[in-house]
Amino acid sequence: MLHRLTISELAGRLASGHVSATDALEACLAQVDRVDGDVRAFLSIDRDDARAQARAADAELAAGGGGGMRPLLGVPIALKDVLCHRGQPVGCASKILEGYVSPYDATAVARLKAAGAVLFGRLNMDEFAMGSSTENSAYWTTLNPWDTSRIPGGSSGGCAAAVAANEAFASIGSDTGGSIRQPAALCGCVGLKPTYGRVSRYGLVAFASSLDQIGPFTKSVGDAALLMEALSGHDPLDSTSLNEPVPRYRDALGATSLKGVRLGVVKEFQLGGMDTEVDAAFRAAMRQLEALGAEVREVSLPHSDHAAATYYIIAPAEASANLARFDGVRYGRRVEGPDAFELNSRTRGSGFGPEVKRRVILGTYVLSSGYYDAYYLRAQKVRALIRRDFEHAFAHVDAIVTPTTPTPAFKVGEKASDPLQMYLSDIFTISCNLAGICGMSLPCGFTRQPRLPIGLQLLGRPLGEADLLRIAHAYEQSTPWHREVAPLG
Ligand code: GLN
């Protein structure tokens, strides 16, 4: 059952020579062959390229490589279709980028290579990362490995499904308003959205540049710490990346007690309308955290009511500017026309799906003169208030704990025709991006019938990733949830 190991377990076997990088990759590919016809997490896999990487890793392992400088040597990791991987397609699950090949590596990808990872496969997502279910992919909907009548979440649904189905030892996605944490919760894996600027965005196709962050999906909290060490750090190619030292995140994993840790529960998040089993799992998790020694206090985020509305002005505004580059001239698809205007409008008209068009239209509207002050500027002001709410809360607590999502994975089609319902599934995850703080989701239980994972969200101070990992690891080690395997795992 090689494909079910965590990275930490696999790394031990690779180092001792019991398993080769080729074995590890072949175990993933065999699992893809077994289950991906049902899960549909991968848009494509370049098996020859992946096998060549695994062979190179094996040569290095045989020569005594790996360890300190190359902690991921030989570990197969899959990428969301939004990250540039030199020589591989990058399409953001959109027809407009069909056939486009990355001319360079994203910094995150270059860092994973430097750490020795075997990078394989392009994972499905909502088109341009706009969505919460993968139903907005121009190709197909990825299905939840726990119940294939349900969505895996989004926009990084392929990332979460591939890890939950044990088709990859980890995956790398992006989170603009919950796109790592929400699918991680719905598929029962660990997902971490770093502080804005912690991980370079160079080579991440931009959705909303002031909100986007790259982060890992893993099977354990320990693996998330390992990947955060590889991904984090300053990059001169991204002027928003923070020039702050990267801690050894694995050092945060020792604690078994949470004595002295102050945790906040959000007064305003105790909503009606929350799924009763999600609510019960959340309450049980809070009791468990208290049993581990944490002190729980109530905190107030008075402007959180406005987070979704604020996000759905700022994110589309930035998207409308970022997506202007897909003009039929520079990238991917081109539909010819008699003049530049027609070429541009035919290319975009046929290349973008309905949700992307909705966002571009919305974003262009809120930025247009006459509406800019009423919508965009006002949203920026509310964003500042939301950020301040968190600053006040973090004066009293070390982390904030919430359910990751108000409901477990919903049925395919259930919310597809109602954008507002879809937007509301991000209600607990969105404010984290607006505030620029870090957040993660980890498994905290299951619904009964059907058996679906439930996620616990931890939100931390800027650059507080080590705090989140410490709390998450102590919780994980004291609960059985992370050991459960999906029916298609
Ligand atoms: N679901 C949210 C949206 O549709 C968040 C997406 C994301 O984080 N990329 O915009």
Tab-separated table of C-alpha atoms in Angstrom, residues 31-343:
chain	number	residue	atom	x	y	z
A	31	GLN	CA	-3.594	4.298	-8.336
A	32	VAL	CA	-4.474	6.871	-11.009
A	33	ASP	CA	-5.194	4.016	-13.413
A	34	ARG	CA	-7.334	2.338	-10.775
A	35	VAL	CA	-9.442	5.259	-9.586
A	36	ASP	CA	-9.055	8.362	-11.711
A	37	GLY	CA	-11.668	7.200	-14.193
A	38	ASP	CA	-14.092	7.808	-11.306
A	39	VAL	CA	-12.397	10.724	-9.511
A	40	ARG	CA	-11.199	12.637	-12.591
A	41	ALA	CA	-8.694	14.732	-10.661
A	42	PHE	CA	-6.029	14.853	-13.378
A	43	LEU	CA	-6.379	16.841	-16.589
A	44	SER	CA	-3.201	15.267	-17.954
A	45	ILE	CA	-0.065	13.423	-16.906
A	46	ASP	CA	3.224	13.395	-18.797
A	47	ARG	CA	4.315	9.949	-17.660
A	48	ASP	CA	7.577	9.922	-19.618
A	49	ASP	CA	8.699	13.163	-18.050
A	50	ALA	CA	7.685	11.992	-14.550
A	51	ARG	CA	9.496	8.672	-15.014
A	52	ALA	CA	12.635	10.481	-16.144
A	53	GLN	CA	12.504	12.633	-12.988
A	54	ALA	CA	12.049	9.525	-10.835
A	55	ARG	CA	15.025	7.807	-12.493
A	56	ALA	CA	17.187	10.871	-11.865
A	57	ALA	CA	16.069	10.879	-8.225
A	58	ASP	CA	16.930	7.182	-7.951
A	59	ALA	CA	20.427	7.816	-9.273
A	60	GLU	CA	20.879	10.521	-6.678
A	61	LEU	CA	19.441	8.363	-3.890
A	62	ALA	CA	21.785	5.530	-4.875
A	63	ALA	CA	24.687	7.958	-4.571
A	64	GLY	CA	23.597	8.822	-1.026
A	65	GLY	CA	21.636	11.988	-1.925
A	66	GLY	CA	18.563	13.373	-0.199
A	67	GLY	CA	18.264	14.420	3.419
A	68	GLY	CA	18.871	17.995	4.587
A	69	MET	CA	19.114	19.893	1.325
A	70	ARG	CA	16.793	17.638	-0.680
A	71	PRO	CA	14.101	16.522	1.806
A	72	LEU	CA	11.618	15.744	-0.989
A	73	LEU	CA	14.028	13.712	-3.115
A	74	GLY	CA	11.955	11.186	-5.058
A	75	VAL	CA	8.565	12.246	-3.635
A	76	PRO	CA	5.816	12.421	-6.304
A	77	ILE	CA	3.802	15.643	-6.016
A	78	ALA	CA	1.081	16.873	-8.390
A	79	LEU	CA	0.291	20.461	-9.393
A	80	LYS	CA	-2.893	22.476	-9.862
A	81	ASP	CA	-3.263	23.583	-13.484
A	82	VAL	CA	-2.548	27.176	-12.459
A	83	LEU	CA	1.182	26.773	-11.734
A	84	CYS	CA	3.779	27.112	-14.462
A	85	HIS	CA	5.926	24.002	-14.865
A	86	ARG	CA	8.428	24.446	-17.655
A	87	GLY	CA	7.673	22.336	-20.720
A	88	GLN	CA	4.255	21.268	-19.383
A	89	PRO	CA	0.813	22.596	-20.300
A	90	VAL	CA	-0.684	25.292	-18.077
A	91	GLY	CA	-4.328	25.900	-18.811
A	92	CYS	CA	-6.165	26.940	-15.621
A	93	ALA	CA	-8.797	24.425	-16.812
A	94	SER	CA	-9.806	26.990	-19.434
A	95	LYS	CA	-10.308	26.600	-23.173
A	96	ILE	CA	-8.640	29.936	-23.704
A	97	LEU	CA	-5.261	28.480	-22.731
A	98	GLU	CA	-5.713	25.199	-24.572
A	99	GLY	CA	-2.382	24.059	-25.983
A	100	TYR	CA	-0.333	26.627	-24.084
A	101	VAL	CA	2.939	25.308	-22.621
A	102	SER	CA	4.820	26.966	-19.738
A	103	PRO	CA	8.051	28.550	-20.903
A	104	TYR	CA	9.396	28.710	-17.329
A	105	ASP	CA	8.968	27.342	-13.815
A	106	ALA	CA	6.960	29.107	-11.127
A	107	THR	CA	9.227	29.864	-8.174
A	108	ALA	CA	7.203	27.414	-6.067
A	109	VAL	CA	7.810	24.747	-8.710
A	110	ALA	CA	11.526	25.577	-8.903
A	111	ARG	CA	11.726	25.276	-5.116
A	112	LEU	CA	10.019	21.889	-5.125
A	113	LYS	CA	12.464	20.736	-7.804
A	114	ALA	CA	15.359	22.053	-5.730
A	115	ALA	CA	14.028	20.019	-2.798
A	116	GLY	CA	14.054	16.928	-5.049
A	117	ALA	CA	10.313	16.389	-5.717
A	118	VAL	CA	9.115	14.405	-8.721
A	119	LEU	CA	6.466	16.719	-10.186
A	120	PHE	CA	3.771	15.026	-12.211
A	121	GLY	CA	0.334	15.774	-13.603
A	122	ARG	CA	-1.959	18.752	-14.068
A	123	LEU	CA	-4.837	18.825	-11.602
A	124	ASN	CA	-8.348	19.947	-12.441
A	125	MET	CA	-9.796	23.136	-10.984
A	126	ASP	CA	-12.533	25.677	-11.505
A	127	GLU	CA	-11.643	27.754	-14.553
A	128	PHE	CA	-9.086	30.386	-13.512
A	129	ALA	CA	-9.709	29.317	-9.888
A	130	MET	CA	-13.176	30.861	-9.871
A	131	GLY	CA	-15.505	28.548	-8.046
A	132	SER	CA	-15.978	26.209	-5.123
A	133	SER	CA	-16.760	22.850	-6.718
A	134	THR	CA	-14.672	22.293	-9.924
A	135	GLU	CA	-17.966	22.464	-11.817
A	136	ASN	CA	-16.590	25.577	-13.524
A	137	SER	CA	-13.746	23.613	-15.136
A	138	ALA	CA	-14.004	23.850	-18.926
A	139	TYR	CA	-13.237	20.111	-19.048
A	140	TRP	CA	-15.098	18.130	-16.430
A	141	THR	CA	-16.104	18.062	-12.796
A	142	THR	CA	-13.782	16.243	-10.411
A	143	LEU	CA	-15.634	13.966	-8.005
A	144	ASN	CA	-15.168	13.455	-4.291
A	145	PRO	CA	-13.288	10.205	-3.467
A	146	TRP	CA	-15.544	9.785	-0.408
A	147	ASP	CA	-18.729	9.873	-2.489
A	148	THR	CA	-18.577	10.317	-6.245
A	149	SER	CA	-22.063	11.822	-6.426
A	150	ARG	CA	-20.549	14.860	-4.696
A	151	ILE	CA	-18.138	17.646	-5.563
A	152	PRO	CA	-14.622	17.738	-4.040
A	153	GLY	CA	-14.832	21.489	-3.393
A	154	GLY	CA	-12.941	24.116	-5.309
A	155	SER	CA	-11.303	25.778	-6.852
A	156	SER	CA	-8.424	23.345	-6.139
A	157	GLY	CA	-10.786	20.343	-6.228
A	158	GLY	CA	-8.354	18.227	-8.250
A	159	CYS	CA	-5.614	18.848	-5.664
A	160	ALA	CA	-7.764	17.712	-2.762
A	161	ALA	CA	-9.307	14.751	-4.587
A	162	ALA	CA	-5.915	13.483	-5.807
A	163	VAL	CA	-4.491	13.499	-2.269
A	164	ALA	CA	-7.640	12.003	-0.720
A	165	ALA	CA	-7.608	9.266	-3.378
A	166	ASN	CA	-3.892	8.674	-2.690
A	167	GLU	CA	-3.041	9.365	-6.330
A	168	ALA	CA	-0.256	11.718	-5.212
A	169	PHE	CA	1.662	12.028	-1.947
A	170	ALA	CA	0.805	15.724	-1.897
A	171	SER	CA	-0.346	18.443	-4.246
A	172	ILE	CA	0.164	22.159	-4.597
A	173	GLY	CA	-2.755	24.530	-5.125
A	174	SER	CA	-3.718	28.158	-4.728
A	175	ASP	CA	-6.113	29.932	-2.386
A	176	THR	CA	-7.698	33.290	-3.200
A	177	GLY	CA	-10.801	32.993	-1.034
A	178	GLY	CA	-10.655	29.472	0.351
A	179	SER	CA	-9.591	27.373	-2.609
A	180	ILE	CA	-7.103	25.311	-0.602
A	181	ARG	CA	-8.927	25.079	2.718
A	182	GLN	CA	-12.461	24.414	1.443
A	183	PRO	CA	-11.592	21.448	-0.833
A	184	ALA	CA	-9.153	20.096	1.784
A	185	ALA	CA	-12.042	20.109	4.267
A	186	LEU	CA	-14.504	18.475	1.885
A	187	CYS	CA	-12.033	15.727	0.899
A	188	GLY	CA	-10.552	15.092	4.351
A	189	CYS	CA	-7.003	16.275	3.827
A	190	VAL	CA	-4.778	18.950	5.291
A	191	GLY	CA	-4.603	22.228	3.358
A	192	LEU	CA	-2.623	25.316	4.259
A	193	LYS	CA	-2.938	28.848	2.906
A	194	PRO	CA	0.176	30.740	3.884
A	195	THR	CA	0.330	34.383	4.913
A	196	TYR	CA	0.165	36.709	1.913
A	197	GLY	CA	3.747	37.035	0.697
A	198	ARG	CA	5.097	33.932	2.452
A	199	VAL	CA	5.250	31.968	-0.828
A	200	SER	CA	6.246	33.629	-4.090
A	201	ARG	CA	3.440	34.017	-6.625
A	202	TYR	CA	5.847	34.201	-9.560
A	203	GLY	CA	4.573	31.742	-12.159
A	204	LEU	CA	1.143	31.368	-10.555
A	205	VAL	CA	-1.415	32.482	-13.148
A	206	ALA	CA	-2.982	35.473	-11.416
A	207	PHE	CA	-6.652	35.545	-10.422
A	208	ALA	CA	-6.747	38.307	-7.768
A	209	SER	CA	-3.170	39.336	-7.090
A	210	SER	CA	-3.738	40.893	-3.667
A	211	LEU	CA	-5.431	37.697	-2.401
A	212	ASP	CA	-3.725	34.769	-4.178
A	213	GLN	CA	-1.365	32.464	-2.299
A	214	ILE	CA	0.138	29.083	-3.170
A	215	GLY	CA	0.006	26.302	-0.582
A	216	PRO	CA	0.136	22.537	0.009
A	217	PHE	CA	-2.441	19.736	0.271
A	218	THR	CA	-1.143	16.833	2.334
A	219	LYS	CA	-2.204	13.704	4.208
A	220	SER	CA	-0.791	14.934	7.518
A	221	VAL	CA	0.120	18.114	9.365
A	222	GLY	CA	3.763	17.017	9.450
A	223	ASP	CA	3.840	16.829	5.663
A	224	ALA	CA	2.366	20.332	5.447
A	225	ALA	CA	5.239	21.601	7.623
A	226	LEU	CA	7.743	19.884	5.353
A	227	LEU	CA	6.242	21.391	2.209
A	228	MET	CA	6.008	24.839	3.776
A	229	GLU	CA	9.755	24.752	4.386
A	230	ALA	CA	10.305	23.952	0.724
A	231	LEU	CA	7.840	26.522	-0.666
A	232	SER	CA	8.403	29.548	1.564
A	233	GLY	CA	10.853	32.395	1.283
A	234	HIS	CA	11.678	35.649	-0.374
A	235	ASP	CA	11.795	35.838	-4.152
A	236	PRO	CA	13.128	38.863	-6.024
A	237	LEU	CA	10.773	37.924	-8.879
A	238	ASP	CA	7.697	38.659	-6.713
A	239	SER	CA	7.862	42.095	-5.124
A	240	THR	CA	5.080	41.148	-2.692
A	241	SER	CA	7.005	38.177	-1.325
A	242	LEU	CA	8.172	38.786	2.225
A	243	ASN	CA	11.827	39.067	3.034
A	244	GLU	CA	11.536	37.166	6.309
A	245	PRO	CA	13.473	34.106	7.427
A	246	VAL	CA	11.761	30.739	6.964
A	247	PRO	CA	11.518	28.846	10.245
A	248	ARG	CA	12.127	25.132	10.425
A	249	TYR	CA	8.388	24.446	10.506
A	250	ARG	CA	8.954	20.823	11.514
A	251	ASP	CA	10.214	22.096	14.874
A	252	ALA	CA	6.617	23.113	15.606
A	253	LEU	CA	5.519	19.480	15.614
A	254	GLY	CA	6.844	18.329	18.976
A	255	ALA	CA	4.148	19.620	21.299
A	256	THR	CA	1.570	17.224	22.685
A	257	SER	CA	0.127	19.766	25.107
A	258	LEU	CA	-1.492	23.051	24.185
A	259	LYS	CA	-1.034	24.525	27.635
A	260	GLY	CA	-0.688	28.298	27.398
A	261	VAL	CA	-2.218	28.443	23.893
A	262	ARG	CA	-5.150	30.842	23.613
A	263	LEU	CA	-7.732	29.988	20.973
A	264	GLY	CA	-10.559	32.220	19.769
A	265	VAL	CA	-13.999	31.178	18.619
A	266	VAL	CA	-15.757	33.814	16.570
A	267	LYS	CA	-18.944	35.210	18.036
A	268	GLU	CA	-20.316	36.182	14.614
A	269	PHE	CA	-19.693	32.731	13.084
A	270	GLN	CA	-22.208	30.954	15.268
A	271	LEU	CA	-24.718	31.030	12.454
A	272	GLY	CA	-28.062	29.517	12.006
A	273	GLY	CA	-28.155	27.485	8.834
A	274	MET	CA	-25.043	25.527	9.632
A	275	ASP	CA	-25.165	21.792	9.062
A	276	THR	CA	-25.854	20.126	12.423
A	277	GLU	CA	-23.201	17.430	12.026
A	278	VAL	CA	-20.581	20.020	11.026
A	279	ASP	CA	-21.557	22.071	14.054
A	280	ALA	CA	-21.328	19.043	16.350
A	281	ALA	CA	-17.913	18.054	14.976
A	282	PHE	CA	-16.684	21.614	15.469
A	283	ARG	CA	-17.876	21.684	19.079
A	284	ALA	CA	-16.250	18.325	19.765
A	285	ALA	CA	-12.998	19.610	18.264
A	286	MET	CA	-13.101	22.644	20.549
A	287	ARG	CA	-13.556	20.351	23.540
A	288	GLN	CA	-10.615	18.271	22.389
A	289	LEU	CA	-8.423	21.353	22.006
A	290	GLU	CA	-9.400	22.364	25.539
A	291	ALA	CA	-8.611	18.877	26.789
A	292	LEU	CA	-5.146	19.318	25.284
A	293	GLY	CA	-4.685	22.372	27.484
A	294	ALA	CA	-5.739	25.257	25.238
A	295	GLU	CA	-7.698	28.105	26.697
A	296	VAL	CA	-10.737	29.025	24.595
A	297	ARG	CA	-12.098	32.569	24.452
A	298	GLU	CA	-14.730	34.298	22.401
A	299	VAL	CA	-13.467	36.880	19.927
A	300	SER	CA	-15.419	39.286	17.778
A	301	LEU	CA	-14.921	39.944	14.070
A	302	PRO	CA	-17.650	42.565	13.741
A	303	HIS	CA	-17.196	43.176	10.016
A	304	SER	CA	-17.158	39.531	8.975
A	305	ASP	CA	-20.756	39.842	7.740
A	306	HIS	CA	-19.402	41.930	4.889
A	307	ALA	CA	-16.506	39.652	3.937
A	308	ALA	CA	-18.248	37.810	1.091
A	309	ALA	CA	-19.625	41.017	-0.442
A	310	THR	CA	-16.229	42.696	-0.151
A	311	TYR	CA	-14.448	39.718	-1.675
A	312	TYR	CA	-16.883	39.523	-4.587
A	313	ILE	CA	-16.045	43.114	-5.493
A	314	ILE	CA	-12.276	43.052	-4.998
A	315	ALA	CA	-11.564	39.612	-6.481
A	316	PRO	CA	-13.540	40.191	-9.727
A	317	ALA	CA	-12.049	43.699	-10.039
A	318	GLU	CA	-8.532	42.283	-9.932
A	319	ALA	CA	-9.544	39.368	-12.157
A	320	SER	CA	-10.924	41.680	-14.820
A	321	ALA	CA	-7.534	43.389	-15.013
A	322	ASN	CA	-5.469	40.181	-14.779
A	323	LEU	CA	-7.479	38.347	-17.426
A	324	ALA	CA	-7.182	41.181	-19.938
A	325	ARG	CA	-3.947	39.559	-21.128
A	326	PHE	CA	-5.848	36.634	-22.654
A	327	ASP	CA	-6.472	38.544	-25.841
A	328	GLY	CA	-5.946	35.966	-28.566
A	329	VAL	CA	-2.540	37.401	-29.397
A	330	ARG	CA	-0.222	36.490	-26.576
A	331	TYR	CA	-1.368	33.151	-25.182
A	332	GLY	CA	-3.209	30.010	-26.178
A	333	ARG	CA	-6.354	30.126	-28.247
A	334	ARG	CA	-6.948	32.585	-31.083
A	335	VAL	CA	-10.159	32.945	-33.061
A	336	GLU	CA	-9.388	35.028	-36.128
A	337	GLY	CA	-11.438	38.097	-36.990
A	338	PRO	CA	-11.397	40.917	-39.543
A	339	ASP	CA	-9.709	43.290	-37.074
A	340	ALA	CA	-8.073	43.308	-33.655
A	341	PHE	CA	-11.316	44.081	-31.819
A	342	GLU	CA	-13.165	41.181	-33.437
A	343	LEU	CA	-10.232	38.818	-32.898
